[in-house]
Coordinates of C-alpha atoms in Angstrom, one line a residue:
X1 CA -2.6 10.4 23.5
X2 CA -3.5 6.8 21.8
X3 CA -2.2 3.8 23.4
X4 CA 0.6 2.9 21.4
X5 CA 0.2 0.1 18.4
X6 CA 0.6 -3.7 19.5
X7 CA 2.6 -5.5 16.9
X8 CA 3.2 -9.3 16.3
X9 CA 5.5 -10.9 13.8
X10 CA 4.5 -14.4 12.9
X11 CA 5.6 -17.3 10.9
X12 CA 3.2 -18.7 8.0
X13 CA 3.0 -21.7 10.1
X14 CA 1.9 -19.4 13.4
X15 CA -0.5 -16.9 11.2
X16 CA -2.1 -20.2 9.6
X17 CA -2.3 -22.0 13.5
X18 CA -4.3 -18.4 14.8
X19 CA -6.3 -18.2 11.5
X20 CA -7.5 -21.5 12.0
X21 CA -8.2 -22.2 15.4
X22 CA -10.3 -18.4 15.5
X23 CA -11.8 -19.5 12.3
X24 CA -11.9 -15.9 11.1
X25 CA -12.8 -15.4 7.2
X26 CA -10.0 -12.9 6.0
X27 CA -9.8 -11.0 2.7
X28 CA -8.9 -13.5 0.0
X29 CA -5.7 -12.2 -0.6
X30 CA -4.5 -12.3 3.0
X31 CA -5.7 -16.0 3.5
X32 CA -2.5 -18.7 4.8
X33 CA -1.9 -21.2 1.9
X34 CA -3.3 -24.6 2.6
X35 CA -0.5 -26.7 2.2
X36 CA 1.2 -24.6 5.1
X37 CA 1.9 -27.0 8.4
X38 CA 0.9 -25.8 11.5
X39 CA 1.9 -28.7 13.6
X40 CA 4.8 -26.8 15.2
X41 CA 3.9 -23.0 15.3
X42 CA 1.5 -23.8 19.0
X43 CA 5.0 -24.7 20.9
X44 CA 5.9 -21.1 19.1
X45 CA 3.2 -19.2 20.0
X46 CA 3.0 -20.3 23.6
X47 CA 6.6 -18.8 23.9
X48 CA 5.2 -15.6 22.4
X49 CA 2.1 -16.0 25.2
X50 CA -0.6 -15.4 21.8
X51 CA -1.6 -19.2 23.2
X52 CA -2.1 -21.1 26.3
X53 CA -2.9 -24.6 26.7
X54 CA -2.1 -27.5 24.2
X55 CA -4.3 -29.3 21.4
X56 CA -8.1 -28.8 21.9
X57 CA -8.1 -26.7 25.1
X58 CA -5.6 -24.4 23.4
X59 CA -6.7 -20.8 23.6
X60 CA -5.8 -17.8 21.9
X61 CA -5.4 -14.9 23.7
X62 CA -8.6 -12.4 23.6
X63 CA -7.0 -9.1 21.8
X64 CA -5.0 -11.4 19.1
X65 CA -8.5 -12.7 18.3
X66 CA -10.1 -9.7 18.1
X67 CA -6.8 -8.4 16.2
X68 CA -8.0 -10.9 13.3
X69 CA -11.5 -10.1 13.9
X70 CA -11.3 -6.3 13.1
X71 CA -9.6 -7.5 10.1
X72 CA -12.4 -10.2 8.9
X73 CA -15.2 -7.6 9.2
X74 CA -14.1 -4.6 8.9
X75 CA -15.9 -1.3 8.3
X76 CA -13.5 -0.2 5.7
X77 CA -10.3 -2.1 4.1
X78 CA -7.4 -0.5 2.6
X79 CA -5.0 -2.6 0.3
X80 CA -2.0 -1.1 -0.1
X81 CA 0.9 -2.1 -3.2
X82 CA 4.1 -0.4 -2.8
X83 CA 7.6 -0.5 -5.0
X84 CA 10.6 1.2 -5.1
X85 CA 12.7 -0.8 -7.7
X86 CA 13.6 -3.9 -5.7
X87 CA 11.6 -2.3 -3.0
X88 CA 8.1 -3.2 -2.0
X89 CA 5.4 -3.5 0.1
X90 CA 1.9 -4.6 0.2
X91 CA -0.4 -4.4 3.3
X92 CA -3.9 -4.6 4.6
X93 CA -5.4 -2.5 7.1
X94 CA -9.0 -2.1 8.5
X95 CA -11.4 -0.6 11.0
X96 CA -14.4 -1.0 12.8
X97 CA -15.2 1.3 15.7
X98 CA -13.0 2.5 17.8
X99 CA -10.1 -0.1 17.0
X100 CA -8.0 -1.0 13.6
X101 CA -5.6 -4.0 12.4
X102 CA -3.3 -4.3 9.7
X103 CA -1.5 -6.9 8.0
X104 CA 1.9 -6.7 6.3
X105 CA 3.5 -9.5 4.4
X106 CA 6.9 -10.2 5.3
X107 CA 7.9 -12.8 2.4
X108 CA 7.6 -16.7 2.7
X109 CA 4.0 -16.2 4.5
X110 CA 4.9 -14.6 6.8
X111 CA 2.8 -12.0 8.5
X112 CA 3.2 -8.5 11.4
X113 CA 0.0 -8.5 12.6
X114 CA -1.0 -5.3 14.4
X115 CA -4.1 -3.6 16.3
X116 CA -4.5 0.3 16.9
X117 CA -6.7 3.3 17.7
X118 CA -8.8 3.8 14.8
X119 CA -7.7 7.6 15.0
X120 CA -4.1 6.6 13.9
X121 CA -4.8 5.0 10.5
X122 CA -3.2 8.4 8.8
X123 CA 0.0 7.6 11.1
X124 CA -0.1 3.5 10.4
X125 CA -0.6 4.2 6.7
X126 CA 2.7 6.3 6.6
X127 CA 4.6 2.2 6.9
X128 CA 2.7 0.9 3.6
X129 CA 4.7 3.8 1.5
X130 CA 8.8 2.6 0.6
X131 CA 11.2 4.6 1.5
X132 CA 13.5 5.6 -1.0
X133 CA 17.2 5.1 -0.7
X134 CA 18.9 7.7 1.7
X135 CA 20.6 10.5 -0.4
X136 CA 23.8 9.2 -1.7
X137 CA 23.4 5.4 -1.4
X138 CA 20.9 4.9 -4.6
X139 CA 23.0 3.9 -7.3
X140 CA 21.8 7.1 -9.5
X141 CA 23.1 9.5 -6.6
X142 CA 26.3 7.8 -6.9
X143 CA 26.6 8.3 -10.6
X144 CA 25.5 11.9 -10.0
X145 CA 21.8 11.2 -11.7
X146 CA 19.7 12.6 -8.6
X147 CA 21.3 15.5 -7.6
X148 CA 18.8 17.7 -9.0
X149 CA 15.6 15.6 -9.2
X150 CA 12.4 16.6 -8.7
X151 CA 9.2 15.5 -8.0
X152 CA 6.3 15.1 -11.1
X153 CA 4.5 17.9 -11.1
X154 CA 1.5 19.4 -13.6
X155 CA -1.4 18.3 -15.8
X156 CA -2.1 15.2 -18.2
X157 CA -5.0 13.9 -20.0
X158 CA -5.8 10.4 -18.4
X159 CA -5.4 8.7 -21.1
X160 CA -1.5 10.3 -21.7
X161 CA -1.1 8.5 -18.2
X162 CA -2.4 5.3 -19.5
X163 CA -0.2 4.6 -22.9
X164 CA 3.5 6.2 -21.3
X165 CA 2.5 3.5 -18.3
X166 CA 2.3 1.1 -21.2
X167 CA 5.1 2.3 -23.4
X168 CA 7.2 2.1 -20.1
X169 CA 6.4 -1.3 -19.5
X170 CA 7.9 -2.3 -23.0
X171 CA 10.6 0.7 -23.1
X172 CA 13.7 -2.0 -22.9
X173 CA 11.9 -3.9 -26.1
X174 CA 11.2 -0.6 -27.8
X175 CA 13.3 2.1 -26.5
X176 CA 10.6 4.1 -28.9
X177 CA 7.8 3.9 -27.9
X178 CA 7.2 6.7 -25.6
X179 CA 8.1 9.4 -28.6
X180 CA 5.8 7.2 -30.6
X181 CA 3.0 7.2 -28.1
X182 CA 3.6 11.3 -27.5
X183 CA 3.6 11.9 -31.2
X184 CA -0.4 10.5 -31.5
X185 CA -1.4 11.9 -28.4
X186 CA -1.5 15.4 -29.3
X187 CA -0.1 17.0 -26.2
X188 CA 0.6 20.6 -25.8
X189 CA 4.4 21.0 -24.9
X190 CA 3.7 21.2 -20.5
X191 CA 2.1 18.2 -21.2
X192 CA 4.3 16.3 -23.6
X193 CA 7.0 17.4 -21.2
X194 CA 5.4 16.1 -18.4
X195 CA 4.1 12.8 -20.2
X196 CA 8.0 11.9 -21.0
X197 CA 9.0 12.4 -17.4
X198 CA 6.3 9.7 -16.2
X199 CA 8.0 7.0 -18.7
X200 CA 11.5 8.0 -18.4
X201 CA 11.7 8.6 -14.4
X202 CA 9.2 6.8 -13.0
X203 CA 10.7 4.1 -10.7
X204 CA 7.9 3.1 -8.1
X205 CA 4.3 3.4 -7.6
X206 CA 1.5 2.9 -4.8
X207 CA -1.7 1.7 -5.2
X208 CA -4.3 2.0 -2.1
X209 CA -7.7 0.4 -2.9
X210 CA -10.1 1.5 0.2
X211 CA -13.3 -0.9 -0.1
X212 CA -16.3 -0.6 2.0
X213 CA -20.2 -1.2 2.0
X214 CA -21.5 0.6 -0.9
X215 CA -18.2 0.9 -2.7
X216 CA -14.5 1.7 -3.5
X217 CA -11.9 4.3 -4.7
X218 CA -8.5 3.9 -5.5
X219 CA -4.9 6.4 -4.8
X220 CA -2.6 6.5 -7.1
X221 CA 0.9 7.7 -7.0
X222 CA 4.4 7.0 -8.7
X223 CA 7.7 7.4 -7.2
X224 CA 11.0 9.0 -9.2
X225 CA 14.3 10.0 -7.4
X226 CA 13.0 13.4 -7.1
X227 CA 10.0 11.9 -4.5
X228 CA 6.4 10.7 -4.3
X229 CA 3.7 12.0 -6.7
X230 CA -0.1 11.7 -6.7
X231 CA -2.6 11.3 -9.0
X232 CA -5.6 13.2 -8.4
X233 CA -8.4 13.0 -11.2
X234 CA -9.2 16.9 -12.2
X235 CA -12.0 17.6 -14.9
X236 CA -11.0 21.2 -16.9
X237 CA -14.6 21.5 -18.1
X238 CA -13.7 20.1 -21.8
X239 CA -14.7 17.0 -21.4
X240 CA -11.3 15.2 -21.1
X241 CA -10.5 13.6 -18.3
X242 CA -7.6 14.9 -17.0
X243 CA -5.0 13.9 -13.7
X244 CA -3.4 16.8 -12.0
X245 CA 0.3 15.0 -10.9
X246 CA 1.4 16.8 -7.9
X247 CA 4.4 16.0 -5.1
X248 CA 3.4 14.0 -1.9
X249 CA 4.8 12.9 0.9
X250 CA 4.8 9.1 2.7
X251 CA 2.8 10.7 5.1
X252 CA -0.1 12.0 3.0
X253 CA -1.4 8.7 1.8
X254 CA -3.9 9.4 5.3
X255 CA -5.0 13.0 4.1
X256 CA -5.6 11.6 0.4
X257 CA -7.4 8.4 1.4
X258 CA -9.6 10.4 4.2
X259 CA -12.5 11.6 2.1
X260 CA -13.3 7.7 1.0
X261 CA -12.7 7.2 4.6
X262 CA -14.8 9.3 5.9
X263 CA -17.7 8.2 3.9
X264 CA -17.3 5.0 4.6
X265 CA -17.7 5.5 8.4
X266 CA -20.5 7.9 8.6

């Protein structure tokens, strides 16, 4: 058994105070603001014992700093965007050796910073993925819209994929478009079927971009009230690129982000 994850919640003052004074480079995104005071967040974090001493001779304590440190240079990054409707989520988590970190943004600047065995990415990734409402509290369930959702499931030519996402985008300008956009595409009927569902029901997506070395990959999935959904590129041998769409859970992103993984640390 793994030692269990160490977890710190800090304010954007107190994430700015540790990112300075360790004077770790973090991924651009994840960076405090500059305009964020600092002044107060030491008395804070000497409460929290993260610091002792005052001014110069203020220390940080030796696993926060190496907390930050896995997350400056890591071996592989994953950057996780979530939504659910009103929902969402975006994190930041990274290994090197036998340790890992992640960040999650908490609004206003503010940060949980956490450190873990590097063997429970899979289970840490499983807090980057919304949770949808409980059954009966969504607003659909209440009006009787979910009772017999499902999840996405089947075949569609990339580009299908591509113009409902955009014809969803601008659905409440052009309530339209989506028939439009079908009609041109050319879909057989599963496919049409399935193309309609993506614009009509889909209220969520996830997007984890793993980065390492020599390169990236990307996951993909979209969220209706019948569940999760991947997207998992699938070539039929005609040349077209096709996505198969098939139902996931929140605690797959692990198993579909492994291969990259994998390659990244060997």
């Amino acid at each position: 058994m793994t030692p269990a994850p160490h977890r710190l919640v800090l304010s954007a003052g107190e994430f700015a105070y540790l990112v300075e004074k360790t004077g770790v480079d973090l991924p651009p995104d994840w960076m405090p603001a500059d305009d964020v005071a600092i002044g107060p967040a030491e008395a804070g974090l000497t409460k929290k014992r993260v610091v002792t001493g005052v001014g110069e001779e203020a220390e940080v304590h030796p696993s926060v700093e190496r907390n930050l440190q896995i997350l400056a240079g890591p071996t592989v990054l994953l950057d996780t965007i979530a939504s659910i409707g009103a929902k969402s989520s975006h994190s930041v988590h990274a290994v090197n050796g036998p340790l890992g970190a992640s960040l999650f943004a908490l609004g206003d600047g503010a940060v949980e910073l956490s450190m873990f065995a590097s063997v429970d990415l899979g289970k840490e990734l499983i807090r980057a993925v919304p949770r949808a409402d409980p059954a009966g509290t969504s607003l659909e369930s209440r009006l009787g819209g979910t009772e017999d959702a499902q999840p996405l499931r089947g075949r569609l030519p990339l580009e299908a994929l591509q113009e409902m996402g955009a014809a969803r985008l601008f659905r409440a300008a052009d309530p339209d478009a989506p028939a439009a956009v079908l009609a041109q595409l050319g879909l057989s009927g599963a496919e049409a079927s399935l193309a309609q569902n993506v614009a009509e029901q889909t209220d969520g997506a996830l997007r984890c971009l793993v980065i390492w070395a020599n390169g990236t990959s990307q996951v993909n999935w979209v969220h209706t009230a019948g569940g999760w959904s991947g997207l998992d590129p699938e070539p039929d041998g005609t040349g077209r690129r096709m996505v198969r769409v098939e139902p996931v859970e929140r605690e797959g992103l692990g198993t579909w982000v492994a291969p990259a993984v994998a390659g990244a640390l060997a």
